[in-house]
GROMACS .gro file of C-alpha atoms in nm:
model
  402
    1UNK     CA    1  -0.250   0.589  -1.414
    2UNK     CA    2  -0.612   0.516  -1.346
    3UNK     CA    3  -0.779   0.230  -1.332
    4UNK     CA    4  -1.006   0.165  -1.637
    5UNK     CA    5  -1.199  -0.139  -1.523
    6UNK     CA    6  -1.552  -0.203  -1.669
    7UNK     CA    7  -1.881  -0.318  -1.439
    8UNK     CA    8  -1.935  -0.710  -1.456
    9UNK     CA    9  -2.267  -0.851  -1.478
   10UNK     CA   10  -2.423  -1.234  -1.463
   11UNK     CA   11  -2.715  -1.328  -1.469
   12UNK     CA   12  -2.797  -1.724  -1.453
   13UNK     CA   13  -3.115  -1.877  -1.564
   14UNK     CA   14  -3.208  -2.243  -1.425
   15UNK     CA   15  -3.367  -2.460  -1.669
   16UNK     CA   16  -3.740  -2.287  -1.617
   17UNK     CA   17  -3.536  -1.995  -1.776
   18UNK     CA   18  -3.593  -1.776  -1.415
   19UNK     CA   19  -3.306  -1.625  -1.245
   20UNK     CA   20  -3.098  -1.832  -0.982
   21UNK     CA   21  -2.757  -1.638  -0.906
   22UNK     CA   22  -2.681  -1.303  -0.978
   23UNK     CA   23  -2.400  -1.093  -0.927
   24UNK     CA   24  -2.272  -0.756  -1.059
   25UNK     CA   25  -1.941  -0.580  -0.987
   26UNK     CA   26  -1.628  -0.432  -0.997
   27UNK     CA   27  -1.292  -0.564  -0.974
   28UNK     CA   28  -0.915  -0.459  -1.102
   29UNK     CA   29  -0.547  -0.674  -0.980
   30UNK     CA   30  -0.216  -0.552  -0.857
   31UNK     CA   31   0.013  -0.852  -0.991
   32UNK     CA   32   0.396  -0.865  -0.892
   33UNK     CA   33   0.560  -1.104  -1.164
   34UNK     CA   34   0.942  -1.200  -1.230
   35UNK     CA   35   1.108  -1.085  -1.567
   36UNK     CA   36   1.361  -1.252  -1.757
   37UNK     CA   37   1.620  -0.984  -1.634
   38UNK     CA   38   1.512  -1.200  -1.248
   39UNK     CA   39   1.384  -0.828  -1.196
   40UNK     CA   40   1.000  -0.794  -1.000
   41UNK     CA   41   0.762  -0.546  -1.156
   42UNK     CA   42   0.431  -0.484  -1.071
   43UNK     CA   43   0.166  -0.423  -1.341
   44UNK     CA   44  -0.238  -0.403  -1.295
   45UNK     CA   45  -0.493  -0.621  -1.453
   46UNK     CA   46  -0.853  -0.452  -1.549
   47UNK     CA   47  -1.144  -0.625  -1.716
   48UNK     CA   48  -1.178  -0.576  -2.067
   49UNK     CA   49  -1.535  -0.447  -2.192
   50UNK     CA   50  -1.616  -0.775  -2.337
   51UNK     CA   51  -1.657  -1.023  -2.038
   52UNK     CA   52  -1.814  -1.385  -2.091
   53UNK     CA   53  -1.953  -1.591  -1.808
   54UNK     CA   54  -1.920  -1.953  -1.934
   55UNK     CA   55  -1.974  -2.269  -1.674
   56UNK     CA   56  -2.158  -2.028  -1.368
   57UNK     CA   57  -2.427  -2.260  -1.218
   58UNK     CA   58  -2.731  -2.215  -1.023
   59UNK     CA   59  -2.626  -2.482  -0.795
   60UNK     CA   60  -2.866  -2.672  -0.513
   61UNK     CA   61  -2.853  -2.798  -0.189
   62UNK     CA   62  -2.639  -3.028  -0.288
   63UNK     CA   63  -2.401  -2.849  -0.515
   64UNK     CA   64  -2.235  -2.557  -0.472
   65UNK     CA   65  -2.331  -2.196  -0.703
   66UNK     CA   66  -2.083  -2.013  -0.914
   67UNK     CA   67  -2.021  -1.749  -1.067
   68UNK     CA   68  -1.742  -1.837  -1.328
   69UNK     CA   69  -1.622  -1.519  -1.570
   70UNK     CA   70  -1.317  -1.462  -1.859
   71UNK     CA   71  -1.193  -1.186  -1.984
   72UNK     CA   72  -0.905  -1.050  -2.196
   73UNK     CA   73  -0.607  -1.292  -2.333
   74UNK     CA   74  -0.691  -1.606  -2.127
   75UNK     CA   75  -0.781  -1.415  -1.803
   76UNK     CA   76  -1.025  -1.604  -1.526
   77UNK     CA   77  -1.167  -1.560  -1.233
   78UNK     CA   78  -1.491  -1.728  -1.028
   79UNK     CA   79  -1.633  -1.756  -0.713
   80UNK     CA   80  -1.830  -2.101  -0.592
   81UNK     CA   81  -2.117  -2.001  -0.324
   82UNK     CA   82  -2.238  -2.293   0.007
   83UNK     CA   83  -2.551  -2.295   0.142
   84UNK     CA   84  -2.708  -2.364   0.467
   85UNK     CA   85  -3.123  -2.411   0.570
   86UNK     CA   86  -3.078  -2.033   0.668
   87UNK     CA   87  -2.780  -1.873   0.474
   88UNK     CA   88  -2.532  -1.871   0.206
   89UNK     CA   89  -2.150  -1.756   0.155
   90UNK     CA   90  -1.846  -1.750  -0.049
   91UNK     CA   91  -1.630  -2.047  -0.052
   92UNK     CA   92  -1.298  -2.034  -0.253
   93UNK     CA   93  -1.203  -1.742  -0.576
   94UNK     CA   94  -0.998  -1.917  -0.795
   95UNK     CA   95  -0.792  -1.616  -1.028
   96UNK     CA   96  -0.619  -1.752  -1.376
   97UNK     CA   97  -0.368  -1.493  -1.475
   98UNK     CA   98  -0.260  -1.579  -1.872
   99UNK     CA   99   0.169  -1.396  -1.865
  100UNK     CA  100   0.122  -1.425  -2.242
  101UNK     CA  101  -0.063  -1.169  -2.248
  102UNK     CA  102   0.239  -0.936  -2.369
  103UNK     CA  103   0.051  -0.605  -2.315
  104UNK     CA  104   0.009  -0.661  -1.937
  105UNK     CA  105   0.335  -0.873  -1.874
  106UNK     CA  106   0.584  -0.752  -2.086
  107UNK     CA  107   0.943  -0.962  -2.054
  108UNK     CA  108   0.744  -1.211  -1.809
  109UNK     CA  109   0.970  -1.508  -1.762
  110UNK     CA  110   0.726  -1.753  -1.650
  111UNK     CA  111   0.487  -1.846  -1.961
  112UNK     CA  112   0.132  -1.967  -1.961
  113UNK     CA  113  -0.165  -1.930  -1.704
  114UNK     CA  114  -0.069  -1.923  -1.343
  115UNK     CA  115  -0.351  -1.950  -1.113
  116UNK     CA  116  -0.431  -1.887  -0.728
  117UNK     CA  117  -0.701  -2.007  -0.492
  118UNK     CA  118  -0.815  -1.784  -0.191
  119UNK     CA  119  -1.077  -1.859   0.081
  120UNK     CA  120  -1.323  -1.646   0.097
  121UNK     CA  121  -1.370  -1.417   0.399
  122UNK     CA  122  -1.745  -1.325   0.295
  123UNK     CA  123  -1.945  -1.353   0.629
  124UNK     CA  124  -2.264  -1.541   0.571
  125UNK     CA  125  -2.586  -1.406   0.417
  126UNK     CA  126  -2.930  -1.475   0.506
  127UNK     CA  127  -3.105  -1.689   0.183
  128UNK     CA  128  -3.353  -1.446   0.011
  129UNK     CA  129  -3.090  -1.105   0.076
  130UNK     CA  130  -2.884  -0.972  -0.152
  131UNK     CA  131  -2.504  -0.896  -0.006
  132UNK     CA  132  -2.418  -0.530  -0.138
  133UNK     CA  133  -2.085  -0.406  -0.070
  134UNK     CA  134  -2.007  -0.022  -0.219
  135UNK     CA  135  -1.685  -0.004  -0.057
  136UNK     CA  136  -1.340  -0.163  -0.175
  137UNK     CA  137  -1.218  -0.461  -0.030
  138UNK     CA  138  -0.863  -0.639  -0.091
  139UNK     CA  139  -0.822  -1.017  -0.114
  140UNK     CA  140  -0.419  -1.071  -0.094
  141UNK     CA  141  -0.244  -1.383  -0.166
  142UNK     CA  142   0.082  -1.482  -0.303
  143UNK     CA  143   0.215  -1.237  -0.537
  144UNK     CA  144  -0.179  -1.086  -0.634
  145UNK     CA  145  -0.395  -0.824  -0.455
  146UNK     CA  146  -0.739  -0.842  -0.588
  147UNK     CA  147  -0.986  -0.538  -0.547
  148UNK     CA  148  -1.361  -0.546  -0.515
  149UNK     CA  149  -1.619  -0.254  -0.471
  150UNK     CA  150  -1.983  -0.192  -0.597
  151UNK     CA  151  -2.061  -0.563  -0.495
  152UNK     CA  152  -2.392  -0.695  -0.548
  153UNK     CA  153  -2.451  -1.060  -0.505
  154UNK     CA  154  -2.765  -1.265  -0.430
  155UNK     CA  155  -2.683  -1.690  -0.448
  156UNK     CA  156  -2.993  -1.902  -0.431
  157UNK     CA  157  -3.220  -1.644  -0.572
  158UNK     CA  158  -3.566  -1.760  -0.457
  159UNK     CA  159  -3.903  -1.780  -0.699
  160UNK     CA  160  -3.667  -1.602  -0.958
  161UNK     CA  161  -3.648  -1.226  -0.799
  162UNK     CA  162  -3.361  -1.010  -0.639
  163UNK     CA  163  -3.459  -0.966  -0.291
  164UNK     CA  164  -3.516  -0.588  -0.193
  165UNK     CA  165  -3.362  -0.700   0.166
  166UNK     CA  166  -3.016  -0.607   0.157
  167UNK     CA  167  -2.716  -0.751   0.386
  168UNK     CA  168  -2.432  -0.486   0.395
  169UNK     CA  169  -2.025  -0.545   0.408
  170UNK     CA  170  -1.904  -0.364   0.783
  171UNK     CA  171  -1.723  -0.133   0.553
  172UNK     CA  172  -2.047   0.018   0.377
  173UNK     CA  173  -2.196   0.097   0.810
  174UNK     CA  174  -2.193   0.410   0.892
  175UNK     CA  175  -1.938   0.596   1.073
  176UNK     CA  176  -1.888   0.887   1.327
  177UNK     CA  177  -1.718   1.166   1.133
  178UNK     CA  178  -1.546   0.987   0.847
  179UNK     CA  179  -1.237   1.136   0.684
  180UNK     CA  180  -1.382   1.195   0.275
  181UNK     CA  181  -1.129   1.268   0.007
  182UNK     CA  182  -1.180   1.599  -0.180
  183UNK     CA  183  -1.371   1.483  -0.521
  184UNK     CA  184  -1.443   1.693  -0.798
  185UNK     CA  185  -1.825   1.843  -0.715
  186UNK     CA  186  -2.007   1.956  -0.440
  187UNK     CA  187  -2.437   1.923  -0.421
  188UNK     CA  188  -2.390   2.173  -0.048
  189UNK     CA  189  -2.389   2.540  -0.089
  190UNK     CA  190  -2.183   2.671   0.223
  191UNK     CA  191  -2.213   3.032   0.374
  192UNK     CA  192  -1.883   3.166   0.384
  193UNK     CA  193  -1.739   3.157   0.655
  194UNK     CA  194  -1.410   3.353   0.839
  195UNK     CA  195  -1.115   3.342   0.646
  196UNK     CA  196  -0.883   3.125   0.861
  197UNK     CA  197  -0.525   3.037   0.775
  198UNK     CA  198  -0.471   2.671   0.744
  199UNK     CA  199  -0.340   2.476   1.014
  200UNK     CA  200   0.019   2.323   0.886
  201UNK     CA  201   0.029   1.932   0.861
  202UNK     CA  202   0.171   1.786   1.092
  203UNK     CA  203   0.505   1.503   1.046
  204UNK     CA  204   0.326   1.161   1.075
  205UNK     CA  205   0.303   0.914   1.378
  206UNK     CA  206   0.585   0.640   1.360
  207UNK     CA  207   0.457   0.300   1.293
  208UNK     CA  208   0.576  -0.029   1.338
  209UNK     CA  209   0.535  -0.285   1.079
  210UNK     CA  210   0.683  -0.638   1.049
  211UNK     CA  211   0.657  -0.972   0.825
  212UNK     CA  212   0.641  -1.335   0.949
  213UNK     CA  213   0.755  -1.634   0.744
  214UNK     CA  214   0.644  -1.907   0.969
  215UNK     CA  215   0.710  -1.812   1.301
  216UNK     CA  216   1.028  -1.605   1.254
  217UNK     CA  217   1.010  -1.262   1.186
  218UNK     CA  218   1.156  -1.141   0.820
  219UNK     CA  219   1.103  -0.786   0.787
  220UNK     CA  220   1.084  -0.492   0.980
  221UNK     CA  221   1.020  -0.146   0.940
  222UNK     CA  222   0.942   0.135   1.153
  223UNK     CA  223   0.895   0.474   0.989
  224UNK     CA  224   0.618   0.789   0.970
  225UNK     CA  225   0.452   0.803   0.629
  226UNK     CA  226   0.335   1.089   0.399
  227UNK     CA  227   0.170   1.121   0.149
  228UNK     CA  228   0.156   1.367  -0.096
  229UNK     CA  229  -0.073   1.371  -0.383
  230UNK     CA  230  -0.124   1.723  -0.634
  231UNK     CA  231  -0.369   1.603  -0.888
  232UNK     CA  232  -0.663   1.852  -0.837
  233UNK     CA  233  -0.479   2.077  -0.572
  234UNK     CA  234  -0.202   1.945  -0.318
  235UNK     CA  235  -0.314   1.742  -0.027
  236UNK     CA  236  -0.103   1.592   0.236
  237UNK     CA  237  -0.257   1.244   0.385
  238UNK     CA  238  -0.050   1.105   0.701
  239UNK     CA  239  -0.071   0.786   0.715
  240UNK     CA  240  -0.230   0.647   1.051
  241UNK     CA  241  -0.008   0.344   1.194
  242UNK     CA  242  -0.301   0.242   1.430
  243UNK     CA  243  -0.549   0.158   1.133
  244UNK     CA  244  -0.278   0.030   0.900
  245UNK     CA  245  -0.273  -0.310   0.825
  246UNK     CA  246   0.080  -0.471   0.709
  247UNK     CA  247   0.105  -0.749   0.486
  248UNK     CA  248   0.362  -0.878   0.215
  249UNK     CA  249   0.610  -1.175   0.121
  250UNK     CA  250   0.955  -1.243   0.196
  251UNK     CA  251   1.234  -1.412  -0.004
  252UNK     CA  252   1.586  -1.442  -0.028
  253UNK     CA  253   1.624  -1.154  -0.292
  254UNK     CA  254   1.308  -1.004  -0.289
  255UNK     CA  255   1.062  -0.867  -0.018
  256UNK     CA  256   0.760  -0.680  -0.036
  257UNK     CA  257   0.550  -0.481   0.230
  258UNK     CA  258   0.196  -0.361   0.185
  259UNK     CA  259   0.043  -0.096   0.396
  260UNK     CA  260  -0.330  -0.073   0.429
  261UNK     CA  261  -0.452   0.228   0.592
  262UNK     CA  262  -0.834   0.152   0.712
  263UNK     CA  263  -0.902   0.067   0.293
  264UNK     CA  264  -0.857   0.424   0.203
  265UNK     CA  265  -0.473   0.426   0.085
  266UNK     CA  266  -0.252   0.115  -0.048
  267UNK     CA  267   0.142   0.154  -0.025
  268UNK     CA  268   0.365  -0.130  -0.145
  269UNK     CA  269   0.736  -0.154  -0.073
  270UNK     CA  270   0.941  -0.361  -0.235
  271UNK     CA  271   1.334  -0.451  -0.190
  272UNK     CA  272   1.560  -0.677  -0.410
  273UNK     CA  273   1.955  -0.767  -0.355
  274UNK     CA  274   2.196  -0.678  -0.565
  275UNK     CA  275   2.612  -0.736  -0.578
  276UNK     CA  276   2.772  -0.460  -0.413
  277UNK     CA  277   3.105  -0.319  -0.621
  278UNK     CA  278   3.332  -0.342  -0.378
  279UNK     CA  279   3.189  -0.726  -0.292
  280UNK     CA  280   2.927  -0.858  -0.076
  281UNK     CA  281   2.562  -0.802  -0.133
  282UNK     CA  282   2.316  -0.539  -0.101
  283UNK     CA  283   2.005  -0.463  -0.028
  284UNK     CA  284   1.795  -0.127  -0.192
  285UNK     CA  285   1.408   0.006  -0.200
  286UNK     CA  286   1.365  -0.101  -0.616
  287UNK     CA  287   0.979  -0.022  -0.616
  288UNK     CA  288   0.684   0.186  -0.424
  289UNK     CA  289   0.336   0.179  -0.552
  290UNK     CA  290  -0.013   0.376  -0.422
  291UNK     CA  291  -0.338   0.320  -0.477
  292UNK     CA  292  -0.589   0.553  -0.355
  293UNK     CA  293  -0.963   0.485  -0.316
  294UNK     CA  294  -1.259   0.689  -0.239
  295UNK     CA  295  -1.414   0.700   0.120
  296UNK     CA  296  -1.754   0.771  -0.056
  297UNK     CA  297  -1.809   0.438  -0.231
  298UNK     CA  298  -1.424   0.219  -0.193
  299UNK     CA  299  -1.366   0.300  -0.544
  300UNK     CA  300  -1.001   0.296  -0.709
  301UNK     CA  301  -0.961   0.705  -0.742
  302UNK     CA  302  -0.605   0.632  -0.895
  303UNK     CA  303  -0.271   0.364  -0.885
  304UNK     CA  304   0.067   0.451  -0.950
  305UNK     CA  305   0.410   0.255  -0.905
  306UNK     CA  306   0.787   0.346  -0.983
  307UNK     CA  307   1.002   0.058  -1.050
  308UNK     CA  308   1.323   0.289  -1.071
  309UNK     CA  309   1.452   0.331  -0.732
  310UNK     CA  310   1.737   0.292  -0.617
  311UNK     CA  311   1.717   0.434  -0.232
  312UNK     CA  312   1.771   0.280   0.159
  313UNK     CA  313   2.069   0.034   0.044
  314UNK     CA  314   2.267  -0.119   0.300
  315UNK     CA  315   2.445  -0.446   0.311
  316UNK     CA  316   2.280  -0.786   0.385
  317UNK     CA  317   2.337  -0.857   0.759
  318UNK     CA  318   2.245  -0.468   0.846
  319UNK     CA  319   1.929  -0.233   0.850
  320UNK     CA  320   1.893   0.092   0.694
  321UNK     CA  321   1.825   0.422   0.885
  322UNK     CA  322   1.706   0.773   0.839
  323UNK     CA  323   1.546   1.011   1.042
  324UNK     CA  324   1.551   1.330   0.880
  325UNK     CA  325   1.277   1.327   0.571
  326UNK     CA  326   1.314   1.181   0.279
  327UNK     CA  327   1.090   1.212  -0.047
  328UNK     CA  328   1.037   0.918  -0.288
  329UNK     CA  329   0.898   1.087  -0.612
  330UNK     CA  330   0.658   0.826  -0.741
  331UNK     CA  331   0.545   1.025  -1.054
  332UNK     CA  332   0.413   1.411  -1.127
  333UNK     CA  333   0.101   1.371  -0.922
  334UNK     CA  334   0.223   1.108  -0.587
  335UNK     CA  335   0.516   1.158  -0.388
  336UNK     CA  336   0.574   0.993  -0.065
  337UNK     CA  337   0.778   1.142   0.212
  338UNK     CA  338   0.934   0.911   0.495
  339UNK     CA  339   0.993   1.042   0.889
  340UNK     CA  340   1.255   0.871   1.116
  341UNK     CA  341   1.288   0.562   0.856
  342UNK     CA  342   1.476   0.226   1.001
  343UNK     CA  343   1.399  -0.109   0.773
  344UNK     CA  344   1.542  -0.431   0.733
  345UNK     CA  345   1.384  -0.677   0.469
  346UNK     CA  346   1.630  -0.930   0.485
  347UNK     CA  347   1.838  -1.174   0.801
  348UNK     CA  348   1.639  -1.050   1.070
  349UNK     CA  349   1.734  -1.218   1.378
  350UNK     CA  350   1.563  -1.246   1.715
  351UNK     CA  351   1.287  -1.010   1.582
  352UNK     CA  352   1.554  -0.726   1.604
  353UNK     CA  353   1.751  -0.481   1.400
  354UNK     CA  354   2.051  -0.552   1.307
  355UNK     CA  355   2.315  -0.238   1.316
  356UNK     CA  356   2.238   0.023   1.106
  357UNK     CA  357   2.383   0.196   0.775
  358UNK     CA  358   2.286   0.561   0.833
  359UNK     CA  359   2.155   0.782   0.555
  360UNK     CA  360   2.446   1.087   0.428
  361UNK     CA  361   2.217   1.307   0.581
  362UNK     CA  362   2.230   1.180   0.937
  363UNK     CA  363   2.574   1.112   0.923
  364UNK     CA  364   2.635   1.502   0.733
  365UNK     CA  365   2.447   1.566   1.116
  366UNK     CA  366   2.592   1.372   1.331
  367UNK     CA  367   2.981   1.453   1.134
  368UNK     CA  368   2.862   1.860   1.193
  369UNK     CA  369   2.753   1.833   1.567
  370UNK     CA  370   3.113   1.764   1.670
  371UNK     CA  371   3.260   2.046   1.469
  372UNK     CA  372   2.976   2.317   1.591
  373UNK     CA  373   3.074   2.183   1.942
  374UNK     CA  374   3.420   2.223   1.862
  375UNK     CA  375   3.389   2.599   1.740
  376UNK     CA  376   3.182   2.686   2.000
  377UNK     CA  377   3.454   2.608   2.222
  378UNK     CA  378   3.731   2.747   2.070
  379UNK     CA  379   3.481   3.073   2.092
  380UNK     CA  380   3.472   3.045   2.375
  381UNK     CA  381   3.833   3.004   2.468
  382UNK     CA  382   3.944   3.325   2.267
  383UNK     CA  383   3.691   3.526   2.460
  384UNK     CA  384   3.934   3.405   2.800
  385UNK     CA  385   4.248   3.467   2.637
  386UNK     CA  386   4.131   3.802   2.508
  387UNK     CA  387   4.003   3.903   2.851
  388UNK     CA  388   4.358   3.768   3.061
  389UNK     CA  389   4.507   4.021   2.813
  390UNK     CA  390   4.288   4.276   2.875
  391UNK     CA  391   4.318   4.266   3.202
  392UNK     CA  392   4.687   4.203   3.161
  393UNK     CA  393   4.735   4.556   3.004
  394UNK     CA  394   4.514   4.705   3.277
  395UNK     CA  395   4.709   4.561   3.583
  396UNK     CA  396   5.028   4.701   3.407
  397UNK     CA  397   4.896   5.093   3.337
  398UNK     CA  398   4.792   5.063   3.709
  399UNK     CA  399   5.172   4.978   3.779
  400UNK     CA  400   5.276   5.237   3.615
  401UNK     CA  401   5.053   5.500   3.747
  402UNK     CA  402   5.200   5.433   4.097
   0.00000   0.00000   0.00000
């Protein structure tokens, strides 16, 4: 689905009743909660049209600025602002989450408000500029990914005006030849050109992605990503391993990886462990989810997530492999197709894979290359015997003859 989040905006007054922080944005959260089944799903969190901004100071040189805002059934979220003589910067977010909201976290175990606190990474701004940010930026901690784009923030507003001088995020710089996604109009009129016949896509580069928990390595995964997407027409979008950015959590019975591709495309894995039948445990790909933002301004073009898998299971202790393609059907419009595919989200040890449970449709190869091998060579040896009899028969007519 898309994301339907509304534009914030605060404006605070200081007691001469003149402006002294503003801020106005977007925002939306990808939250991975437990259910009383002990099943992970993910859900998203927009703000509702009616947002209140209750407790944001102006703050001084001796207190900090923030911006404090609630929304929906007990949601929070705020953002306290430090100054310097010369410049000014985000300190901490603090995010309240309220899992009685019912709509947004159906069968939630956990009750009640649950709240995280992130640093900020917000580089410093000179005082007197407003920061302005168009493109999306992710903030991930714990169990939450919060999204940002159309940012526009100015702490410490001066003799009550917005400054005209802006400070921009790296993201919003310009770039040589950026990769846009197709959108829906076009302002250029194009000659036409030669008709050409499309180059084929090609099969993805092979990444390598792992997960720390302390110092030890707990996941690993290397595999060539694809995705396909057929909302307006069908695109193919390789995922770049060189500008992806992995991050995730680990636990004993669940594990999630994130995928980042240079803030254009967000992919989340995520494996549980179940009781095998036969005994023993195993592990299996439960959920994928994709976001997909817009190159033109970082804005959430769409989200979707599938919570129904049950794909790339292979017993605790082992990894899972598969090198011929394999297509995870997300929903109608997003599929995702996988290229020489070896994970392990659980026991790794010594930053290695353990051995490998191969996919039918390697071991339907490698159980075929045998047999082909086998055929050829019993060919092969029917072509001899037929030609010793042949030749046979004409050594005896010769005989004969004489």
């Amino acid at each position: 689905g898309f994301f339907q989040s509304y534009a914030v905006e605060v404006d605070v007054k200081d007691a001469s009743n003149v402006t002294c922080l503003y801020a106005k944005w977007m925002m939306s959260f990808l939250i991975n909660y437990e259910t009383n089944s002990s099943d992970y799903k993910n859900t998203t969190l927009n703000l509702s049209p009616n947002v209140t901004h209750n407790g944001s100071i102006c703050g001084n040189d001796t207190q900090a600025a923030l911006v404090a805002v609630q929304f929906g059934e007990g949601h929070s979220w705020s953002i306290n602002f430090t100054k310097t003589n010369e410049t000014y910067q985000g300190d901490f977010i603090t995010f309240t989450y309220n899992t009685n909201d019912t709509a947004v976290f159906p069968d939630a175990r956990r009750k009640g408000p649950v709240t995280i606190v992130v640093k900020d990474a917000m580089r410093p701004v000179q005082l007197n500029n407003v920061f302005v940010c168009h493109n999306a930026d992710f903030l991930e901690a714990e169990n939450v990914t919060q999204i940002f784009w159309n940012v526009t923030v100015q702490a410490f507003v001066q003799n009550g005006t917005i400054s005209k001088k802006e400070s921009r995020c790296a993201a919003d710089m310009p770039t040589s030849a950026p990769t846009i996604l197709p959108t829906t109009a076009s302002t250029t009129t194009l000659s036409p050109g030669p008709t050409t016949t499309p180059k084929p896509v090609e099969n993805p580069e092979t990444g390598n992605y792992s997960l720390k928990s302390g110092n030890k390595t707990c996941l690993l995964a290397t595999v060539g990503l694809q995705l396909n997407v057929s909302q307006d027409k069908p695109l193919l979008i390789n995922i770049n391993p060189k500008t992806t950015v992995a991050d995730g959590t680990c636990g004993n019975t669940t594990a999630t990886l994130k995928l980042n591709d240079g803030n254009s495309t967000l992919i989340g894995f995520t494996f549980v462990v179940k009781n095998a039948s036969g005994g023993g445990q195993k592990f299996y790909l439960k959920e994928v989810n994709v976001t997909l933002l817009n190159h033109l301004n970082g804005s959430v073009i769409s989200h979707a997530d599938n919570n129904n898998f049950s794909n790339w299971d292979a017993f605790l202790g082992s990894s899972y492999m598969c090198r011929k393609e394999q297509t995870l059907e997300i929903n109608e419009e997003f599929q995702i197709n996988t290229f020489n595919l070896w994970v392990q989200p659980f026991l790794v040890k010594e930053n290695k894979f353990s051995a490998a449970e191969e996919c039918f449709a390697d071991s339907d190869l490698n159980f075929l290359i045998p047999i082909v091998v086998g055929m050829a060579l019993g060919f092969l040896i029917i072509l001899v015997f037929i030609s010793y009899i042949i030749g046979r028969r004409k050594s005896r007519t010769g005989y004969q003859s004489v």
